[in-house]
Amino acid sequence: MSATTTDPRRDQPGRIMSGEMNEQPAVLRRILDQGAPKIREIAERIAARAPRFVLLTARGTSDNAALYAKYLLEVLLGKPCGLTSMSTTTAYGARQDLTDVLVITVSQSGGSPDLVASTEAARAAGAITLAVTNNADSPLAAVSEFHIDVLAGPEKALPATKTYTAELLALYLFVEGLRGGDGAHAKVLPDLAQQILDRRAEVKQLAGRYRFAERMVLTSRGYGYPTAKEAALKLMETSYIPALSYSGADLLHGPLAMVDNISPVIAIVTEGKGGQALQPVLERLRGRGADLVVIGSRAEVDRASAGFALPTEGVAEEVQPILEILPLQMLAYEVTIARGQDPDAPRALAKVTETR
Protein backbone atom coordinates (compact mmCIF):
# COMPACT_ATOMS: atom_id res chain seq x y z
CA MET A 1 0.00 0.00 0.00
CA SER A 2 1.45 3.37 -1.00
CA ALA A 3 1.90 6.22 1.43
CA THR A 4 -0.93 8.12 -0.25
CA THR A 5 -3.42 5.25 -0.15
CA THR A 6 -5.94 5.32 2.69
CA ASP A 7 -6.18 2.15 4.76
CA PRO A 8 -9.93 1.30 4.74
CA ARG A 9 -9.55 -0.35 8.16
CA ARG A 10 -8.06 2.71 9.84
CA ASP A 11 -11.39 4.07 11.10
CA GLN A 12 -12.94 0.67 11.79
CA PRO A 13 -14.09 0.48 15.43
CA GLY A 14 -12.12 -2.05 17.44
CA ARG A 15 -9.43 -2.50 14.79
CA ILE A 16 -6.57 -2.14 17.29
CA MET A 17 -8.05 -4.40 19.97
CA SER A 18 -8.89 -7.03 17.36
CA GLY A 19 -5.37 -6.98 15.97
CA GLU A 20 -3.81 -7.33 19.42
CA MET A 21 -6.08 -10.22 20.36
CA ASN A 22 -4.93 -11.96 17.18
CA GLU A 23 -1.27 -11.50 18.14
CA GLN A 24 -1.60 -13.68 21.22
CA PRO A 25 -0.49 -17.04 19.76
CA ALA A 26 2.69 -15.36 18.46
CA VAL A 27 3.29 -13.67 21.83
CA LEU A 28 2.91 -16.96 23.70
CA ARG A 29 5.33 -18.63 21.32
CA ARG A 30 7.82 -15.77 21.75
CA ILE A 31 7.78 -16.15 25.52
CA LEU A 32 8.34 -19.90 25.26
CA ASP A 33 11.13 -19.55 22.69
CA GLN A 34 12.89 -16.38 23.86
CA GLY A 35 11.75 -15.53 27.37
CA ALA A 36 11.72 -18.90 29.11
CA PRO A 37 15.50 -19.23 29.67
CA LYS A 38 15.72 -15.81 31.36
CA ILE A 39 12.63 -16.52 33.46
CA ARG A 40 14.12 -19.83 34.60
CA GLU A 41 17.41 -18.12 35.52
CA ILE A 42 15.61 -15.53 37.65
CA ALA A 43 13.46 -18.21 39.29
CA GLU A 44 16.53 -20.26 40.21
CA ARG A 45 18.27 -17.24 41.74
CA ILE A 46 15.21 -16.37 43.82
CA ALA A 47 14.58 -20.00 44.84
CA ALA A 48 18.15 -20.16 46.18
CA ARG A 49 17.22 -17.41 48.66
CA ALA A 50 14.28 -19.47 50.00
CA PRO A 51 11.63 -16.76 50.46
CA ARG A 52 9.30 -17.61 53.35
CA PHE A 53 6.23 -15.78 52.03
CA VAL A 54 5.05 -14.13 48.81
CA LEU A 55 3.22 -10.82 48.40
CA LEU A 56 1.67 -9.89 45.06
CA THR A 57 1.13 -6.27 44.05
CA ALA A 58 -0.87 -5.08 41.02
CA ARG A 59 -3.81 -3.06 39.73
CA GLY A 60 -6.55 -3.70 37.16
CA THR A 61 -5.93 -6.46 34.62
CA SER A 62 -2.54 -7.17 36.16
CA ASP A 63 -4.25 -7.69 39.51
CA ASN A 64 -6.15 -10.59 37.94
CA ALA A 65 -2.87 -11.99 36.65
CA ALA A 66 -1.46 -11.67 40.17
CA LEU A 67 -4.43 -13.59 41.56
CA TYR A 68 -3.64 -16.37 39.07
CA ALA A 69 -0.07 -16.39 40.36
CA LYS A 70 -1.41 -16.70 43.91
CA TYR A 71 -3.18 -19.92 42.96
CA LEU A 72 -0.03 -21.22 41.27
CA LEU A 73 2.20 -20.45 44.24
CA GLU A 74 -0.16 -21.87 46.82
CA VAL A 75 -1.20 -25.00 44.88
CA LEU A 76 2.02 -25.95 43.10
CA LEU A 77 4.58 -24.62 45.56
CA GLY A 78 2.74 -24.73 48.88
CA LYS A 79 3.96 -21.19 49.51
CA PRO A 80 1.73 -18.85 51.56
CA CYS A 81 0.74 -15.76 49.55
CA GLY A 82 -1.09 -12.50 50.00
CA LEU A 83 -2.30 -9.63 47.83
CA THR A 84 -0.93 -6.32 49.05
CA SER A 85 -2.92 -3.23 50.02
CA MET A 86 -0.67 -0.53 48.61
CA SER A 87 -2.37 2.31 50.45
CA THR A 88 -0.99 0.98 53.74
CA THR A 89 2.39 2.12 52.44
CA THR A 90 1.59 4.96 50.03
CA ALA A 91 -1.21 6.64 52.03
CA TYR A 92 -0.59 5.54 55.64
CA GLY A 93 3.18 5.26 55.56
CA ALA A 94 3.18 1.86 57.28
CA ARG A 95 6.51 0.06 57.42
CA GLN A 96 6.64 -3.73 57.59
CA ASP A 97 9.36 -6.27 58.18
CA LEU A 98 9.64 -7.99 54.80
CA THR A 99 12.89 -9.82 55.41
CA ASP A 100 12.98 -12.96 53.22
CA VAL A 101 9.62 -12.10 51.64
CA LEU A 102 9.28 -12.22 47.86
CA VAL A 103 7.29 -9.25 46.55
CA ILE A 104 6.10 -9.69 42.96
CA THR A 105 4.73 -6.56 41.29
CA VAL A 106 2.81 -7.12 38.05
CA SER A 107 2.19 -4.19 35.72
CA GLN A 108 1.76 -3.88 31.97
CA SER A 109 3.36 -0.43 31.81
CA GLY A 110 5.40 -0.41 35.01
CA GLY A 111 4.59 3.27 35.32
CA SER A 112 1.99 3.72 38.06
CA PRO A 113 3.45 5.75 40.97
CA ASP A 114 1.85 3.61 43.70
CA LEU A 115 3.31 0.42 42.26
CA VAL A 116 6.75 2.00 42.07
CA ALA A 117 6.54 3.52 45.56
CA SER A 118 5.29 0.34 47.24
CA THR A 119 7.99 -1.72 45.52
CA GLU A 120 10.68 0.74 46.65
CA ALA A 121 9.33 0.55 50.19
CA ALA A 122 9.25 -3.26 50.07
CA ARG A 123 12.86 -3.44 48.94
CA ALA A 124 13.91 -1.03 51.68
CA ALA A 125 12.07 -3.26 54.17
CA GLY A 126 14.16 -6.27 53.18
CA ALA A 127 12.03 -7.89 50.49
CA ILE A 128 13.23 -9.69 47.39
CA THR A 129 11.52 -7.65 44.67
CA LEU A 130 10.48 -8.92 41.24
CA ALA A 131 8.76 -6.80 38.60
CA VAL A 132 6.79 -8.49 35.82
CA THR A 133 6.12 -5.93 33.09
CA ASN A 134 5.87 -5.33 29.36
CA ASN A 135 8.38 -2.47 29.61
CA ALA A 136 11.97 -3.25 30.55
CA ASP A 137 12.74 0.51 30.68
CA SER A 138 9.90 1.30 33.11
CA PRO A 139 10.35 2.97 36.52
CA LEU A 140 9.06 -0.22 38.16
CA ALA A 141 11.71 -2.37 36.48
CA ALA A 142 14.36 0.14 37.56
CA VAL A 143 13.49 -0.01 41.27
CA SER A 144 13.10 -3.81 41.42
CA GLU A 145 15.93 -6.23 42.10
CA PHE A 146 14.70 -8.62 39.40
CA HIS A 147 12.64 -8.05 36.26
CA ILE A 148 10.76 -10.31 33.85
CA ASP A 149 9.84 -8.85 30.46
CA VAL A 150 6.63 -10.48 29.18
CA LEU A 151 7.64 -9.69 25.57
CA ALA A 152 4.15 -8.80 24.37
CA GLY A 153 5.30 -5.92 22.18
CA PRO A 154 3.68 -2.47 22.18
CA GLU A 155 0.05 -2.58 23.28
CA LYS A 156 -1.92 0.32 21.81
CA ALA A 157 -5.51 -0.69 22.56
CA LEU A 158 -6.80 0.56 25.90
CA PRO A 159 -8.32 -2.82 26.88
CA ALA A 160 -5.37 -5.09 27.72
CA THR A 161 -5.50 -8.43 25.94
CA LYS A 162 -2.12 -9.76 24.82
CA THR A 163 -0.33 -8.39 27.88
CA TYR A 164 -2.71 -10.29 30.15
CA THR A 165 -2.09 -13.70 28.58
CA ALA A 166 1.63 -12.87 28.38
CA GLU A 167 1.68 -12.09 32.11
CA LEU A 168 -0.09 -15.36 32.87
CA LEU A 169 2.39 -17.42 30.87
CA ALA A 170 5.42 -15.58 32.31
CA LEU A 171 4.12 -16.11 35.84
CA TYR A 172 3.45 -19.79 35.20
CA LEU A 173 6.98 -20.30 33.86
CA PHE A 174 8.39 -18.41 36.85
CA VAL A 175 6.56 -20.61 39.36
CA GLU A 176 7.63 -23.67 37.42
CA GLY A 177 11.21 -22.44 37.68
CA LEU A 178 10.88 -21.93 41.42
CA ARG A 179 9.96 -25.58 41.88
CA GLY A 180 12.43 -26.95 39.34
CA GLY A 181 9.79 -27.78 36.71
CA ASP A 182 10.33 -27.53 32.98
CA GLY A 183 7.08 -25.74 32.03
CA ALA A 184 6.29 -28.47 29.51
CA HIS A 185 2.52 -28.08 30.03
CA ALA A 186 2.71 -24.68 28.30
CA LYS A 187 4.05 -25.94 24.98
CA VAL A 188 0.58 -26.67 23.58
CA LEU A 189 -0.74 -23.17 24.27
CA PRO A 190 0.20 -21.23 21.09
CA ASP A 191 -1.47 -23.73 18.74
CA LEU A 192 -4.55 -24.11 20.93
CA ALA A 193 -4.84 -20.34 21.28
CA GLN A 194 -4.86 -20.02 17.51
CA GLN A 195 -7.61 -22.64 17.24
CA ILE A 196 -9.76 -20.65 19.67
CA LEU A 197 -9.18 -17.30 17.96
CA ASP A 198 -10.13 -18.85 14.62
CA ARG A 199 -13.62 -19.47 16.01
CA ARG A 200 -14.57 -15.78 16.08
CA ALA A 201 -17.85 -16.49 14.26
CA GLU A 202 -19.07 -18.63 17.18
CA VAL A 203 -18.36 -15.84 19.63
CA LYS A 204 -20.05 -13.27 17.42
CA GLN A 205 -23.20 -15.40 17.43
CA LEU A 206 -22.99 -15.75 21.19
CA ALA A 207 -22.62 -11.98 21.55
CA GLY A 208 -26.06 -11.50 20.06
CA ARG A 209 -27.52 -12.77 23.33
CA TYR A 210 -25.99 -9.86 25.24
CA ARG A 211 -26.48 -6.84 23.03
CA PHE A 212 -29.22 -5.51 25.30
CA ALA A 213 -28.05 -7.04 28.57
CA GLU A 214 -28.36 -4.71 31.57
CA ARG A 215 -26.21 -6.83 33.88
CA MET A 216 -24.04 -9.95 33.80
CA VAL A 217 -22.74 -12.30 36.45
CA LEU A 218 -19.54 -14.28 35.97
CA THR A 219 -18.42 -17.12 38.18
CA SER A 220 -15.81 -19.84 38.50
CA ARG A 221 -13.65 -21.58 41.08
CA GLY A 222 -9.96 -22.30 41.48
CA TYR A 223 -7.75 -21.37 38.57
CA GLY A 224 -10.81 -20.16 36.63
CA TYR A 225 -11.69 -17.45 39.17
CA PRO A 226 -9.10 -14.91 37.89
CA THR A 227 -10.57 -15.52 34.40
CA ALA A 228 -14.04 -14.58 35.65
CA LYS A 229 -12.68 -11.38 37.18
CA GLU A 230 -10.72 -10.43 34.06
CA ALA A 231 -13.66 -11.16 31.75
CA ALA A 232 -15.93 -8.99 33.90
CA LEU A 233 -13.40 -6.17 33.72
CA LYS A 234 -13.17 -6.45 29.92
CA LEU A 235 -16.95 -6.37 29.54
CA MET A 236 -17.30 -3.33 31.79
CA GLU A 237 -14.50 -1.27 30.29
CA THR A 238 -15.51 -1.91 26.66
CA SER A 239 -19.30 -2.35 26.58
CA TYR A 240 -20.11 -0.55 29.89
CA ILE A 241 -22.37 -3.44 30.95
CA PRO A 242 -22.19 -3.90 34.75
CA ALA A 243 -20.51 -7.29 35.13
CA LEU A 244 -20.18 -8.83 38.57
CA SER A 245 -17.60 -11.57 39.18
CA TYR A 246 -17.77 -14.04 42.05
CA SER A 247 -16.05 -17.15 43.21
CA GLY A 248 -18.68 -19.87 42.94
CA ALA A 249 -18.44 -20.39 46.70
CA ASP A 250 -19.08 -16.69 47.36
CA LEU A 251 -21.97 -16.64 44.87
CA LEU A 252 -23.83 -19.14 47.05
CA HIS A 253 -23.31 -16.96 50.13
CA GLY A 254 -25.92 -14.35 49.24
CA PRO A 255 -25.44 -12.97 45.70
CA LEU A 256 -27.26 -16.00 44.23
CA ALA A 257 -30.48 -14.26 45.28
CA MET A 258 -30.11 -11.73 42.44
CA VAL A 259 -29.87 -14.43 39.75
CA ASP A 260 -33.00 -14.84 37.63
CA ASN A 261 -33.90 -16.04 34.14
CA ILE A 262 -33.16 -12.65 32.56
CA SER A 263 -29.65 -11.62 33.56
CA PRO A 264 -27.04 -13.87 31.92
CA VAL A 265 -24.62 -15.90 34.03
CA ILE A 266 -21.30 -16.88 32.47
CA ALA A 267 -19.57 -19.80 34.18
CA ILE A 268 -15.94 -20.65 33.44
CA VAL A 269 -15.70 -24.40 33.97
CA THR A 270 -12.08 -25.49 34.11
CA GLU A 271 -11.28 -29.13 33.36
CA GLY A 272 -10.01 -30.37 36.72
CA LYS A 273 -10.56 -29.78 40.41
CA GLY A 274 -11.80 -26.22 39.96
CA GLY A 275 -14.52 -27.37 37.58
CA GLN A 276 -15.47 -30.17 39.96
CA ALA A 277 -15.77 -27.70 42.83
CA LEU A 278 -18.08 -25.54 40.68
CA GLN A 279 -20.62 -28.35 40.09
CA PRO A 280 -22.89 -27.52 43.07
CA VAL A 281 -22.99 -23.90 41.89
CA LEU A 282 -23.99 -24.92 38.37
CA GLU A 283 -26.78 -27.09 39.76
CA ARG A 284 -28.12 -24.21 41.87
CA LEU A 285 -27.99 -21.88 38.86
CA ARG A 286 -29.90 -24.37 36.72
CA GLY A 287 -32.42 -24.75 39.52
CA ARG A 288 -33.06 -21.01 39.46
CA GLY A 289 -33.65 -21.08 35.70
CA ALA A 290 -30.60 -18.92 35.02
CA ASP A 291 -29.61 -18.02 31.46
CA LEU A 292 -26.43 -20.02 31.93
CA VAL A 293 -23.58 -19.78 29.46
CA VAL A 294 -20.55 -22.04 29.96
CA ILE A 295 -17.00 -21.42 28.80
CA GLY A 296 -14.92 -24.57 29.08
CA SER A 297 -15.91 -28.20 29.38
CA ARG A 298 -17.80 -29.63 26.37
CA ALA A 299 -20.01 -31.72 28.67
CA GLU A 300 -21.05 -28.62 30.62
CA VAL A 301 -21.55 -26.53 27.48
CA ASP A 302 -24.01 -29.16 26.22
CA ARG A 303 -26.04 -28.82 29.45
CA ALA A 304 -26.12 -25.00 29.39
CA SER A 305 -28.26 -22.49 27.51
CA ALA A 306 -25.25 -21.70 25.34
CA GLY A 307 -21.48 -21.70 25.52
CA PHE A 308 -18.06 -22.10 24.00
CA ALA A 309 -16.29 -25.44 24.37
CA LEU A 310 -12.55 -25.14 24.87
CA PRO A 311 -9.96 -27.59 23.51
CA THR A 312 -8.64 -28.27 27.00
CA GLU A 313 -8.98 -32.05 27.29
CA GLY A 314 -5.61 -33.30 28.48
CA VAL A 315 -4.35 -29.75 29.10
CA ALA A 316 -2.99 -29.16 32.62
CA GLU A 317 -5.52 -27.27 34.74
CA GLU A 318 -2.98 -24.66 35.82
CA VAL A 319 -2.43 -23.38 32.25
CA GLN A 320 -6.07 -23.48 31.11
CA PRO A 321 -6.73 -19.84 32.18
CA ILE A 322 -4.44 -18.71 29.35
CA LEU A 323 -6.95 -20.26 26.93
CA GLU A 324 -10.15 -19.56 28.88
CA ILE A 325 -9.85 -15.79 28.62
CA LEU A 326 -9.57 -15.76 24.81
CA PRO A 327 -13.25 -16.32 23.90
CA LEU A 328 -14.21 -13.90 26.67
CA GLN A 329 -11.95 -11.19 25.24
CA MET A 330 -13.63 -11.76 21.88
CA LEU A 331 -17.04 -11.69 23.55
CA ALA A 332 -16.34 -8.29 25.13
CA TYR A 333 -15.20 -7.04 21.72
CA GLU A 334 -18.21 -8.40 19.82
CA VAL A 335 -20.78 -7.22 22.38
CA THR A 336 -19.26 -3.74 22.25
CA ILE A 337 -19.38 -3.64 18.46
CA ALA A 338 -22.98 -4.91 18.50
CA ARG A 339 -23.92 -2.08 20.86
CA GLY A 340 -22.50 0.47 18.42
CA GLN A 341 -19.46 1.38 20.52
CA ASP A 342 -15.73 1.36 19.87
CA PRO A 343 -13.70 -1.01 22.08
CA ASP A 344 -10.53 0.85 21.10
CA ALA A 345 -11.74 4.00 22.83
CA PRO A 346 -13.45 3.27 26.16
CA ARG A 347 -14.63 6.47 27.75
CA ALA A 348 -12.73 7.93 30.70
CA LEU A 349 -9.82 5.47 30.45
CA ALA A 350 -6.09 6.03 29.93
CA LYS A 351 -3.44 3.48 29.00
CA VAL A 352 -1.35 4.21 32.09
CA THR A 353 -3.45 4.80 35.20
CA GLU A 354 -1.44 6.83 37.70
CA THR A 355 -2.75 6.02 41.17
CA ARG A 356 -0.94 6.90 44.38
Coordinates of C-alpha atoms in Angstrom, one line a residue:
M1 CA 0.0 0.0 0.0
S2 CA 1.5 3.4 -1.0
A3 CA 1.9 6.2 1.4
T4 CA -0.9 8.1 -0.2
T5 CA -3.4 5.2 -0.1
T6 CA -5.9 5.3 2.7
D7 CA -6.2 2.2 4.8
P8 CA -9.9 1.3 4.7
R9 CA -9.6 -0.4 8.2
R10 CA -8.1 2.7 9.8
D11 CA -11.4 4.1 11.1
Q12 CA -12.9 0.7 11.8
P13 CA -14.1 0.5 15.4
G14 CA -12.1 -2.1 17.4
R15 CA -9.4 -2.5 14.8
I16 CA -6.6 -2.1 17.3
M17 CA -8.0 -4.4 20.0
S18 CA -8.9 -7.0 17.4
G19 CA -5.4 -7.0 16.0
E20 CA -3.8 -7.3 19.4
M21 CA -6.1 -10.2 20.4
N22 CA -4.9 -12.0 17.2
E23 CA -1.3 -11.5 18.1
Q24 CA -1.6 -13.7 21.2
P25 CA -0.5 -17.0 19.8
A26 CA 2.7 -15.4 18.5
V27 CA 3.3 -13.7 21.8
L28 CA 2.9 -17.0 23.7
R29 CA 5.3 -18.6 21.3
R30 CA 7.8 -15.8 21.7
I31 CA 7.8 -16.1 25.5
L32 CA 8.3 -19.9 25.3
D33 CA 11.1 -19.5 22.7
Q34 CA 12.9 -16.4 23.9
G35 CA 11.7 -15.5 27.4
A36 CA 11.7 -18.9 29.1
P37 CA 15.5 -19.2 29.7
K38 CA 15.7 -15.8 31.4
I39 CA 12.6 -16.5 33.5
R40 CA 14.1 -19.8 34.6
E41 CA 17.4 -18.1 35.5
I42 CA 15.6 -15.5 37.7
A43 CA 13.5 -18.2 39.3
E44 CA 16.5 -20.3 40.2
R45 CA 18.3 -17.2 41.7
I46 CA 15.2 -16.4 43.8
A47 CA 14.6 -20.0 44.8
A48 CA 18.1 -20.2 46.2
R49 CA 17.2 -17.4 48.7
A50 CA 14.3 -19.5 50.0
P51 CA 11.6 -16.8 50.5
R52 CA 9.3 -17.6 53.4
F53 CA 6.2 -15.8 52.0
V54 CA 5.0 -14.1 48.8
L55 CA 3.2 -10.8 48.4
L56 CA 1.7 -9.9 45.1
T57 CA 1.1 -6.3 44.0
A58 CA -0.9 -5.1 41.0
R59 CA -3.8 -3.1 39.7
G60 CA -6.6 -3.7 37.2
T61 CA -5.9 -6.5 34.6
S62 CA -2.5 -7.2 36.2
D63 CA -4.3 -7.7 39.5
N64 CA -6.1 -10.6 37.9
A65 CA -2.9 -12.0 36.6
A66 CA -1.5 -11.7 40.2
L67 CA -4.4 -13.6 41.6
Y68 CA -3.6 -16.4 39.1
A69 CA -0.1 -16.4 40.4
K70 CA -1.4 -16.7 43.9
Y71 CA -3.2 -19.9 43.0
L72 CA 0.0 -21.2 41.3
L73 CA 2.2 -20.4 44.2
E74 CA -0.2 -21.9 46.8
V75 CA -1.2 -25.0 44.9
L76 CA 2.0 -26.0 43.1
L77 CA 4.6 -24.6 45.6
G78 CA 2.7 -24.7 48.9
K79 CA 4.0 -21.2 49.5
P80 CA 1.7 -18.8 51.6
C81 CA 0.7 -15.8 49.6
G82 CA -1.1 -12.5 50.0
L83 CA -2.3 -9.6 47.8
T84 CA -0.9 -6.3 49.1
S85 CA -2.9 -3.2 50.0
M86 CA -0.7 -0.5 48.6
S87 CA -2.4 2.3 50.5
T88 CA -1.0 1.0 53.7
T89 CA 2.4 2.1 52.4
T90 CA 1.6 5.0 50.0
A91 CA -1.2 6.6 52.0
Y92 CA -0.6 5.5 55.6
G93 CA 3.2 5.3 55.6
A94 CA 3.2 1.9 57.3
R95 CA 6.5 0.1 57.4
Q96 CA 6.6 -3.7 57.6
D97 CA 9.4 -6.3 58.2
L98 CA 9.6 -8.0 54.8
T99 CA 12.9 -9.8 55.4
D100 CA 13.0 -13.0 53.2
V101 CA 9.6 -12.1 51.6
L102 CA 9.3 -12.2 47.9
V103 CA 7.3 -9.2 46.6
I104 CA 6.1 -9.7 43.0
T105 CA 4.7 -6.6 41.3
V106 CA 2.8 -7.1 38.1
S107 CA 2.2 -4.2 35.7
Q108 CA 1.8 -3.9 32.0
S109 CA 3.4 -0.4 31.8
G110 CA 5.4 -0.4 35.0
G111 CA 4.6 3.3 35.3
S112 CA 2.0 3.7 38.1
P113 CA 3.4 5.7 41.0
D114 CA 1.8 3.6 43.7
L115 CA 3.3 0.4 42.3
V116 CA 6.7 2.0 42.1
A117 CA 6.5 3.5 45.6
S118 CA 5.3 0.3 47.2
T119 CA 8.0 -1.7 45.5
E120 CA 10.7 0.7 46.6
A121 CA 9.3 0.5 50.2
A122 CA 9.2 -3.3 50.1
R123 CA 12.9 -3.4 48.9
A124 CA 13.9 -1.0 51.7
A125 CA 12.1 -3.3 54.2
G126 CA 14.2 -6.3 53.2
A127 CA 12.0 -7.9 50.5
I128 CA 13.2 -9.7 47.4
T129 CA 11.5 -7.6 44.7
L130 CA 10.5 -8.9 41.2
A131 CA 8.8 -6.8 38.6
V132 CA 6.8 -8.5 35.8
T133 CA 6.1 -5.9 33.1
N134 CA 5.9 -5.3 29.4
N135 CA 8.4 -2.5 29.6
A136 CA 12.0 -3.2 30.5
D137 CA 12.7 0.5 30.7
S138 CA 9.9 1.3 33.1
P139 CA 10.3 3.0 36.5
L140 CA 9.1 -0.2 38.2
A141 CA 11.7 -2.4 36.5
A142 CA 14.4 0.1 37.6
V143 CA 13.5 0.0 41.3
S144 CA 13.1 -3.8 41.4
E145 CA 15.9 -6.2 42.1
F146 CA 14.7 -8.6 39.4
H147 CA 12.6 -8.0 36.3
I148 CA 10.8 -10.3 33.8
D149 CA 9.8 -8.9 30.5
V150 CA 6.6 -10.5 29.2
L151 CA 7.6 -9.7 25.6
A152 CA 4.1 -8.8 24.4
G153 CA 5.3 -5.9 22.2
P154 CA 3.7 -2.5 22.2
E155 CA 0.0 -2.6 23.3
K156 CA -1.9 0.3 21.8
A157 CA -5.5 -0.7 22.6
L158 CA -6.8 0.6 25.9
P159 CA -8.3 -2.8 26.9
A160 CA -5.4 -5.1 27.7
T161 CA -5.5 -8.4 25.9
K162 CA -2.1 -9.8 24.8
T163 CA -0.3 -8.4 27.9
Y164 CA -2.7 -10.3 30.1
T165 CA -2.1 -13.7 28.6
A166 CA 1.6 -12.9 28.4
E167 CA 1.7 -12.1 32.1
L168 CA -0.1 -15.4 32.9
L169 CA 2.4 -17.4 30.9
A170 CA 5.4 -15.6 32.3
L171 CA 4.1 -16.1 35.8
Y172 CA 3.5 -19.8 35.2
L173 CA 7.0 -20.3 33.9
F174 CA 8.4 -18.4 36.8
V175 CA 6.6 -20.6 39.4
E176 CA 7.6 -23.7 37.4
G177 CA 11.2 -22.4 37.7
L178 CA 10.9 -21.9 41.4
R179 CA 10.0 -25.6 41.9
G180 CA 12.4 -27.0 39.3
G181 CA 9.8 -27.8 36.7
D182 CA 10.3 -27.5 33.0
G183 CA 7.1 -25.7 32.0
A184 CA 6.3 -28.5 29.5
H185 CA 2.5 -28.1 30.0
A186 CA 2.7 -24.7 28.3
K187 CA 4.0 -25.9 25.0
V188 CA 0.6 -26.7 23.6
L189 CA -0.7 -23.2 24.3
P190 CA 0.2 -21.2 21.1
D191 CA -1.5 -23.7 18.7
L192 CA -4.6 -24.1 20.9
A193 CA -4.8 -20.3 21.3
Q194 CA -4.9 -20.0 17.5
Q195 CA -7.6 -22.6 17.2
I196 CA -9.8 -20.6 19.7
L197 CA -9.2 -17.3 18.0
D198 CA -10.1 -18.9 14.6
R199 CA -13.6 -19.5 16.0
R200 CA -14.6 -15.8 16.1
A201 CA -17.8 -16.5 14.3
E202 CA -19.1 -18.6 17.2
V203 CA -18.4 -15.8 19.6
K204 CA -20.1 -13.3 17.4
Q205 CA -23.2 -15.4 17.4
L206 CA -23.0 -15.8 21.2
A207 CA -22.6 -12.0 21.5
G208 CA -26.1 -11.5 20.1
R209 CA -27.5 -12.8 23.3
Y210 CA -26.0 -9.9 25.2
R211 CA -26.5 -6.8 23.0
F212 CA -29.2 -5.5 25.3
A213 CA -28.1 -7.0 28.6
E214 CA -28.4 -4.7 31.6
R215 CA -26.2 -6.8 33.9
M216 CA -24.0 -10.0 33.8
V217 CA -22.7 -12.3 36.5
L218 CA -19.5 -14.3 36.0
T219 CA -18.4 -17.1 38.2
S220 CA -15.8 -19.8 38.5
R221 CA -13.7 -21.6 41.1
G222 CA -10.0 -22.3 41.5
Y223 CA -7.7 -21.4 38.6
G224 CA -10.8 -20.2 36.6
Y225 CA -11.7 -17.4 39.2
P226 CA -9.1 -14.9 37.9
T227 CA -10.6 -15.5 34.4
A228 CA -14.0 -14.6 35.7
K229 CA -12.7 -11.4 37.2
E230 CA -10.7 -10.4 34.1
A231 CA -13.7 -11.2 31.8
A232 CA -15.9 -9.0 33.9
L233 CA -13.4 -6.2 33.7
K234 CA -13.2 -6.5 29.9
L235 CA -17.0 -6.4 29.5
M236 CA -17.3 -3.3 31.8
E237 CA -14.5 -1.3 30.3
T238 CA -15.5 -1.9 26.7
S239 CA -19.3 -2.4 26.6
Y240 CA -20.1 -0.5 29.9
I241 CA -22.4 -3.4 31.0
P242 CA -22.2 -3.9 34.7
A243 CA -20.5 -7.3 35.1
L244 CA -20.2 -8.8 38.6
S245 CA -17.6 -11.6 39.2
Y246 CA -17.8 -14.0 42.1
S247 CA -16.1 -17.2 43.2
G248 CA -18.7 -19.9 42.9
A249 CA -18.4 -20.4 46.7
D250 CA -19.1 -16.7 47.4
L251 CA -22.0 -16.6 44.9
L252 CA -23.8 -19.1 47.0
H253 CA -23.3 -17.0 50.1
G254 CA -25.9 -14.3 49.2
P255 CA -25.4 -13.0 45.7
L256 CA -27.3 -16.0 44.2
A257 CA -30.5 -14.3 45.3
M258 CA -30.1 -11.7 42.4
V259 CA -29.9 -14.4 39.7
D260 CA -33.0 -14.8 37.6
N261 CA -33.9 -16.0 34.1
I262 CA -33.2 -12.7 32.6
S263 CA -29.7 -11.6 33.6
P264 CA -27.0 -13.9 31.9
V265 CA -24.6 -15.9 34.0
I266 CA -21.3 -16.9 32.5
A267 CA -19.6 -19.8 34.2
I268 CA -15.9 -20.7 33.4
V269 CA -15.7 -24.4 34.0
T270 CA -12.1 -25.5 34.1
E271 CA -11.3 -29.1 33.4
G272 CA -10.0 -30.4 36.7
K273 CA -10.6 -29.8 40.4
G274 CA -11.8 -26.2 40.0
G275 CA -14.5 -27.4 37.6
Q276 CA -15.5 -30.2 40.0
A277 CA -15.8 -27.7 42.8
L278 CA -18.1 -25.5 40.7
Q279 CA -20.6 -28.3 40.1
P280 CA -22.9 -27.5 43.1
V281 CA -23.0 -23.9 41.9
L282 CA -24.0 -24.9 38.4
E283 CA -26.8 -27.1 39.8
R284 CA -28.1 -24.2 41.9
L285 CA -28.0 -21.9 38.9
R286 CA -29.9 -24.4 36.7
G287 CA -32.4 -24.7 39.5
R288 CA -33.1 -21.0 39.5
G289 CA -33.7 -21.1 35.7
A290 CA -30.6 -18.9 35.0
D291 CA -29.6 -18.0 31.5
L292 CA -26.4 -20.0 31.9
V293 CA -23.6 -19.8 29.5
V294 CA -20.6 -22.0 30.0
I295 CA -17.0 -21.4 28.8
G296 CA -14.9 -24.6 29.1
S297 CA -15.9 -28.2 29.4
R298 CA -17.8 -29.6 26.4
A299 CA -20.0 -31.7 28.7
E300 CA -21.1 -28.6 30.6
V301 CA -21.5 -26.5 27.5
D302 CA -24.0 -29.2 26.2
R303 CA -26.0 -28.8 29.4
A304 CA -26.1 -25.0 29.4
S305 CA -28.3 -22.5 27.5
A306 CA -25.2 -21.7 25.3
G307 CA -21.5 -21.7 25.5
F308 CA -18.1 -22.1 24.0
A309 CA -16.3 -25.4 24.4
L310 CA -12.6 -25.1 24.9
P311 CA -10.0 -27.6 23.5
T312 CA -8.6 -28.3 27.0
E313 CA -9.0 -32.0 27.3
G314 CA -5.6 -33.3 28.5
V315 CA -4.3 -29.7 29.1
A316 CA -3.0 -29.2 32.6
E317 CA -5.5 -27.3 34.7
E318 CA -3.0 -24.7 35.8
V319 CA -2.4 -23.4 32.3
Q320 CA -6.1 -23.5 31.1
P321 CA -6.7 -19.8 32.2
I322 CA -4.4 -18.7 29.3
L323 CA -7.0 -20.3 26.9
E324 CA -10.2 -19.6 28.9
I325 CA -9.9 -15.8 28.6
L326 CA -9.6 -15.8 24.8
P327 CA -13.2 -16.3 23.9
L328 CA -14.2 -13.9 26.7
Q329 CA -12.0 -11.2 25.2
M330 CA -13.6 -11.8 21.9
L331 CA -17.0 -11.7 23.6
A332 CA -16.3 -8.3 25.1
Y333 CA -15.2 -7.0 21.7
E334 CA -18.2 -8.4 19.8
V335 CA -20.8 -7.2 22.4
T336 CA -19.3 -3.7 22.3
I337 CA -19.4 -3.6 18.5
A338 CA -23.0 -4.9 18.5
R339 CA -23.9 -2.1 20.9
G340 CA -22.5 0.5 18.4
Q341 CA -19.5 1.4 20.5
D342 CA -15.7 1.4 19.9
P343 CA -13.7 -1.0 22.1
D344 CA -10.5 0.8 21.1
A345 CA -11.7 4.0 22.8
P346 CA -13.5 3.3 26.2
R347 CA -14.6 6.5 27.7
A348 CA -12.7 7.9 30.7
L349 CA -9.8 5.5 30.4
A350 CA -6.1 6.0 29.9
K351 CA -3.4 3.5 29.0
V352 CA -1.3 4.2 32.1
T353 CA -3.5 4.8 35.2
E354 CA -1.4 6.8 37.7
T355 CA -2.8 6.0 41.2
R356 CA -0.9 6.9 44.4

